[in-house]
């Protein structure tokens, strides 16, 4: 391809809103332009790199036996009503109506579309396992699109879905997908950190996210210095830093020597910091009690305090009944934070959030800041494990300006047991906590999610009534997995990991071209040599960009660095006049260049490039 006709509008200026390297460089190197907030056009050079990422993903999906299909991006709203997600998806889902006033969804993800397709075709266990995927447009009306294509409104996702007769088969595919993901990111030249992730209310044991370290990442990763434990903070657990009590009775016995609980005046003291200063104690000796509102709770609450008259509803005809709204009190040690994802999972809720002040006042009969577990009868109390180790604590006394001291778990209060468990793990793990696997010290990094694999279980097959006949002719429901990768975000992350001040440094596997040939002046013998070399390289399967522009060499060199083509060949009269004729080759990732015989250049470059491509396999 000749540069002069390749439509590569490079820029000196950096777009004002571009704060990260990939965003800046995708604009500056002429890969991308903006149509509107979160909506972009890939220009030819950008699209070439994008297609390379797609191709790698496609090859690896095909290698694990997934089959590519292509549903439409616009799908009937009916399917989303069947799955129950028409109501739960919120405003990020773009809903449209056609001229007949029918509802449609512009796919933010495609569990419904795939499940509906499979439902119509699946009849026998012999068709399972079935693995399908697409590489297709998604639309999410993100509140804050940012960082260029890292978080756009429209983007391309590779999403795969699988259906199985049993958990063992699901696990095999899940593991194979995990291995395929590791290969995909390695082939793109990316260092990913696979982390354990939350599997939400669906239960099931498996969910893994593929993260890249990133200052702008919105995920906190909890990592162990010693054993390699890696988890999203949403899922992470740590070793107890307190003496766990095996039962409520044991905790009560442990409080035998604690003085009786006692009310104390704490005038104008609201926050934990103020209370610690007032009582001269540490936050660790305080029991923090927070009131949460949980939405669509699937727990059985018939025995729970304050829940006798709560109404239940079914999100879809075949789904289990849920409580649309339930308030819970949550007690945790004062120095810790509640992990809302863990809490939602314990409560089998689709969402949890702190209750509004008015609800707190109504439910605790006290102003905000004075909730406590002792004597709280109006709502179920969920106790974090850490509280079970507290037998002489300070806590709110459910009245203005009053706290208790000498409060003891087991003696003065206990939690509402969820499925027989009197306490649960809902603490947020933080740097410095102890690894539960090896005792090492945990630390944190910020990460950006590139991909996610997930055991879904029966959520969609149940809601959308997907069945097959087993070998005994009995009707069964398949279990399901889903596996997503953001193609745009992966491409942007490659640039984040591979660039310098001068521009992009593409790994050969995703480079828009492998070689850029820069004739000092595209004329006479130089032109002839450049054209011949282009021909030879192209014949060898190497993708060449020939800078035929009538520009100063400095401009061409700057653009070659900016666009990041892995190999640069400079051809000038001086080199050609030597015997044998010489050209200069330089790897974009290295500082120094080297002079080689012109007639050896093509084979040398072809070897180097295939060497690099193979190194990723
Ligand atoms: P995030 O937490 O970043 O919003 P998500 O967990 O909602 O992502 P998934 O539903 O798991 O995303 O989608 C699979 C993949 O799609 C993500 O891992 C990510 O690579 C990509 N993706 C999701 N949202 C966007 C977006 N707005 N722009 C670009 N890529 C996205
Ligand atoms: Mg995700």
mmCIF file with all atom_site columns, N, CA and C in Angstrom, residues 513-543:
data_model
loop_
_atom_site.group_PDB
_atom_site.id
_atom_site.type_symbol
_atom_site.label_atom_id
_atom_site.label_alt_id
_atom_site.label_comp_id
_atom_site.label_asym_id
_atom_site.label_entity_id
_atom_site.label_seq_id
_atom_site.pdbx_PDB_ins_code
_atom_site.Cartn_x
_atom_site.Cartn_y
_atom_site.Cartn_z
_atom_site.occupancy
_atom_site.B_iso_or_equiv
_atom_site.pdbx_formal_charge
_atom_site.auth_seq_id
_atom_site.auth_comp_id
_atom_site.auth_asym_id
_atom_site.auth_atom_id
_atom_site.pdbx_PDB_model_num
ATOM 1  N N  . UNK A 1 513 ? 0.462  -2.877  9.475  1.00 0.00 ? 513 UNK A N  1
ATOM 2  C CA . UNK A 1 513 ? 1.416  -3.339  8.456  1.00 0.00 ? 513 UNK A CA 1
ATOM 3  C C  . UNK A 1 513 ? 2.635  -3.851  9.210  1.00 0.00 ? 513 UNK A C  1
ATOM 4  N N  . UNK A 1 514 ? 3.381  -4.767  8.576  1.00 0.00 ? 514 UNK A N  1
ATOM 5  C CA . UNK A 1 514 ? 4.585  -5.287  9.234  1.00 0.00 ? 514 UNK A CA 1
ATOM 6  C C  . UNK A 1 514 ? 5.793  -4.393  8.988  1.00 0.00 ? 514 UNK A C  1
ATOM 7  N N  . UNK A 1 515 ? 5.866  -3.838  7.779  1.00 0.00 ? 515 UNK A N  1
ATOM 8  C CA . UNK A 1 515 ? 7.069  -3.096  7.384  1.00 0.00 ? 515 UNK A CA 1
ATOM 9  C C  . UNK A 1 515 ? 6.658  -1.763  6.772  1.00 0.00 ? 515 UNK A C  1
ATOM 10 N N  . UNK A 1 516 ? 7.378  -0.711  7.136  1.00 0.00 ? 516 UNK A N  1
ATOM 11 C CA . UNK A 1 516 ? 7.212  0.555   6.417  1.00 0.00 ? 516 UNK A CA 1
ATOM 12 C C  . UNK A 1 516 ? 8.525  0.834   5.683  1.00 0.00 ? 516 UNK A C  1
ATOM 13 N N  . UNK A 1 517 ? 8.407  1.073   4.408  1.00 0.00 ? 517 UNK A N  1
ATOM 14 C CA . UNK A 1 517 ? 9.601  1.397   3.616  1.00 0.00 ? 517 UNK A CA 1
ATOM 15 C C  . UNK A 1 517 ? 9.636  2.907   3.417  1.00 0.00 ? 517 UNK A C  1
ATOM 16 N N  . UNK A 1 518 ? 10.758 3.499   3.818  1.00 0.00 ? 518 UNK A N  1
ATOM 17 C CA . UNK A 1 518 ? 10.887 4.954   3.715  1.00 0.00 ? 518 UNK A CA 1
ATOM 18 C C  . UNK A 1 518 ? 11.998 5.300   2.723  1.00 0.00 ? 518 UNK A C  1
ATOM 19 N N  . UNK A 1 519 ? 11.628 5.601   1.486  1.00 0.00 ? 519 UNK A N  1
ATOM 20 C CA . UNK A 1 519 ? 12.638 6.077   0.547  1.00 0.00 ? 519 UNK A CA 1
ATOM 21 C C  . UNK A 1 519 ? 12.972 7.522   0.912  1.00 0.00 ? 519 UNK A C  1
ATOM 22 N N  . UNK A 1 520 ? 14.269 7.855   0.962  1.00 0.00 ? 520 UNK A N  1
ATOM 23 C CA . UNK A 1 520 ? 14.654 9.223   1.314  1.00 0.00 ? 520 UNK A CA 1
ATOM 24 C C  . UNK A 1 520 ? 14.020 10.193  0.324  1.00 0.00 ? 520 UNK A C  1
ATOM 25 N N  . UNK A 1 521 ? 14.084 9.819   -0.960 1.00 0.00 ? 521 UNK A N  1
ATOM 26 C CA . UNK A 1 521 ? 13.365 10.566  -1.980 1.00 0.00 ? 521 UNK A CA 1
ATOM 27 C C  . UNK A 1 521 ? 12.832 9.532   -2.965 1.00 0.00 ? 521 UNK A C  1
ATOM 28 N N  . UNK A 1 522 ? 11.519 9.487   -3.131 1.00 0.00 ? 522 UNK A N  1
ATOM 29 C CA . UNK A 1 522 ? 10.902 8.429   -3.938 1.00 0.00 ? 522 UNK A CA 1
ATOM 30 C C  . UNK A 1 522 ? 11.052 8.762   -5.415 1.00 0.00 ? 522 UNK A C  1
ATOM 31 N N  . UNK A 1 523 ? 12.210 8.398   -5.928 1.00 0.00 ? 523 UNK A N  1
ATOM 32 C CA . UNK A 1 523 ? 12.587 8.857   -7.255 1.00 0.00 ? 523 UNK A CA 1
ATOM 33 C C  . UNK A 1 523 ? 13.713 7.966   -7.773 1.00 0.00 ? 523 UNK A C  1
ATOM 34 N N  . UNK A 1 524 ? 13.843 7.825   -9.084 1.00 0.00 ? 524 UNK A N  1
ATOM 35 C CA . UNK A 1 524 ? 14.982 7.177   -9.718 1.00 0.00 ? 524 UNK A CA 1
ATOM 36 C C  . UNK A 1 524 ? 15.285 5.797   -9.163 1.00 0.00 ? 524 UNK A C  1
ATOM 37 N N  . UNK A 1 525 ? 16.582 5.547   -8.872 1.00 0.00 ? 525 UNK A N  1
ATOM 38 C CA . UNK A 1 525 ? 17.025 4.228   -8.401 1.00 0.00 ? 525 UNK A CA 1
ATOM 39 C C  . UNK A 1 525 ? 16.401 3.887   -7.060 1.00 0.00 ? 525 UNK A C  1
ATOM 40 N N  . UNK A 1 526 ? 16.216 4.905   -6.229 1.00 0.00 ? 526 UNK A N  1
ATOM 41 C CA . UNK A 1 526 ? 15.620 4.666   -4.904 1.00 0.00 ? 526 UNK A CA 1
ATOM 42 C C  . UNK A 1 526 ? 14.188 4.150   -5.067 1.00 0.00 ? 526 UNK A C  1
ATOM 43 N N  . UNK A 1 527 ? 13.459 4.782   -5.963 1.00 0.00 ? 527 UNK A N  1
ATOM 44 C CA . UNK A 1 527 ? 12.076 4.373   -6.223 1.00 0.00 ? 527 UNK A CA 1
ATOM 45 C C  . UNK A 1 527 ? 12.048 2.920   -6.714 1.00 0.00 ? 527 UNK A C  1
ATOM 46 N N  . UNK A 1 528 ? 12.957 2.631   -7.625 1.00 0.00 ? 528 UNK A N  1
ATOM 47 C CA . UNK A 1 528 ? 12.992 1.288   -8.191 1.00 0.00 ? 528 UNK A CA 1
ATOM 48 C C  . UNK A 1 528 ? 13.283 0.247   -7.106 1.00 0.00 ? 528 UNK A C  1
ATOM 49 N N  . UNK A 1 529 ? 14.282 0.548   -6.251 1.00 0.00 ? 529 UNK A N  1
ATOM 50 C CA . UNK A 1 529 ? 14.635 -0.388  -5.175 1.00 0.00 ? 529 UNK A CA 1
ATOM 51 C C  . UNK A 1 529 ? 13.470 -0.548  -4.199 1.00 0.00 ? 529 UNK A C  1
ATOM 52 N N  . UNK A 1 530 ? 12.813 0.577   -3.881 1.00 0.00 ? 530 UNK A N  1
ATOM 53 C CA . UNK A 1 530 ? 11.694 0.532   -2.931 1.00 0.00 ? 530 UNK A CA 1
ATOM 54 C C  . UNK A 1 530 ? 10.537 -0.288  -3.505 1.00 0.00 ? 530 UNK A C  1
ATOM 55 N N  . UNK A 1 531 ? 10.241 -0.072  -4.768 1.00 0.00 ? 531 UNK A N  1
ATOM 56 C CA . UNK A 1 531 ? 9.153  -0.822  -5.405 1.00 0.00 ? 531 UNK A CA 1
ATOM 57 C C  . UNK A 1 531 ? 9.470  -2.318  -5.449 1.00 0.00 ? 531 UNK A C  1
ATOM 58 N N  . UNK A 1 532 ? 10.724 -2.632  -5.804 1.00 0.00 ? 532 UNK A N  1
ATOM 59 C CA . UNK A 1 532 ? 11.105 -4.053  -5.875 1.00 0.00 ? 532 UNK A CA 1
ATOM 60 C C  . UNK A 1 532 ? 11.014 -4.732  -4.520 1.00 0.00 ? 532 UNK A C  1
ATOM 61 N N  . UNK A 1 533 ? 11.526 -4.033  -3.503 1.00 0.00 ? 533 UNK A N  1
ATOM 62 C CA . UNK A 1 533 ? 11.490 -4.618  -2.161 1.00 0.00 ? 533 UNK A CA 1
ATOM 63 C C  . UNK A 1 533 ? 10.038 -4.814  -1.697 1.00 0.00 ? 533 UNK A C  1
ATOM 64 N N  . UNK A 1 534 ? 9.203  -3.828  -2.008 1.00 0.00 ? 534 UNK A N  1
ATOM 65 C CA . UNK A 1 534 ? 7.780  -3.962  -1.667 1.00 0.00 ? 534 UNK A CA 1
ATOM 66 C C  . UNK A 1 534 ? 7.197  -5.217  -2.319 1.00 0.00 ? 534 UNK A C  1
ATOM 67 N N  . UNK A 1 535 ? 7.526  -5.392  -3.588 1.00 0.00 ? 535 UNK A N  1
ATOM 68 C CA . UNK A 1 535 ? 7.020  -6.560  -4.328 1.00 0.00 ? 535 UNK A CA 1
ATOM 69 C C  . UNK A 1 535 ? 7.489  -7.859  -3.695 1.00 0.00 ? 535 UNK A C  1
ATOM 70 N N  . UNK A 1 536 ? 8.779  -7.914  -3.385 1.00 0.00 ? 536 UNK A N  1
ATOM 71 C CA . UNK A 1 536 ? 9.348  -9.145  -2.805 1.00 0.00 ? 536 UNK A CA 1
ATOM 72 C C  . UNK A 1 536 ? 8.706  -9.483  -1.468 1.00 0.00 ? 536 UNK A C  1
ATOM 73 N N  . UNK A 1 537 ? 8.585  -8.446  -0.612 1.00 0.00 ? 537 UNK A N  1
ATOM 74 C CA . UNK A 1 537 ? 8.013  -8.664  0.721  1.00 0.00 ? 537 UNK A CA 1
ATOM 75 C C  . UNK A 1 537 ? 6.555  -9.098  0.608  1.00 0.00 ? 537 UNK A C  1
ATOM 76 N N  . UNK A 1 538 ? 5.815  -8.443  -0.266 1.00 0.00 ? 538 UNK A N  1
ATOM 77 C CA . UNK A 1 538 ? 4.402  -8.759  -0.430 1.00 0.00 ? 538 UNK A CA 1
ATOM 78 C C  . UNK A 1 538 ? 4.249  -10.210 -0.865 1.00 0.00 ? 538 UNK A C  1
ATOM 79 N N  . UNK A 1 539 ? 5.125  -10.622 -1.756 1.00 0.00 ? 539 UNK A N  1
ATOM 80 C CA . UNK A 1 539 ? 5.098  -12.011 -2.223 1.00 0.00 ? 539 UNK A CA 1
ATOM 81 C C  . UNK A 1 539 ? 5.308  -12.977 -1.057 1.00 0.00 ? 539 UNK A C  1
ATOM 82 N N  . UNK A 1 540 ? 6.152  -12.570 -0.106 1.00 0.00 ? 540 UNK A N  1
ATOM 83 C CA . UNK A 1 540 ? 6.441  -13.422 1.052  1.00 0.00 ? 540 UNK A CA 1
ATOM 84 C C  . UNK A 1 540 ? 5.345  -13.309 2.124  1.00 0.00 ? 540 UNK A C  1
ATOM 85 N N  . UNK A 1 541 ? 4.251  -12.610 1.806  1.00 0.00 ? 541 UNK A N  1
ATOM 86 C CA . UNK A 1 541 ? 3.138  -12.523 2.766  1.00 0.00 ? 541 UNK A CA 1
ATOM 87 C C  . UNK A 1 541 ? 3.321  -11.424 3.797  1.00 0.00 ? 541 UNK A C  1
ATOM 88 N N  . UNK A 1 542 ? 4.295  -10.541 3.567  1.00 0.00 ? 542 UNK A N  1
ATOM 89 C CA . UNK A 1 542 ? 4.535  -9.446  4.509  1.00 0.00 ? 542 UNK A CA 1
ATOM 90 C C  . UNK A 1 542 ? 3.735  -8.225  4.062  1.00 0.00 ? 542 UNK A C  1
ATOM 91 N N  . UNK A 1 543 ? 3.086  -7.569  5.020  1.00 0.00 ? 543 UNK A N  1
ATOM 92 C CA . UNK A 1 543 ? 2.259  -6.404  4.686  1.00 0.00 ? 543 UNK A CA 1
ATOM 93 C C  . UNK A 1 543 ? 3.105  -5.135  4.746  1.00 0.00 ? 543 UNK A C  1
#
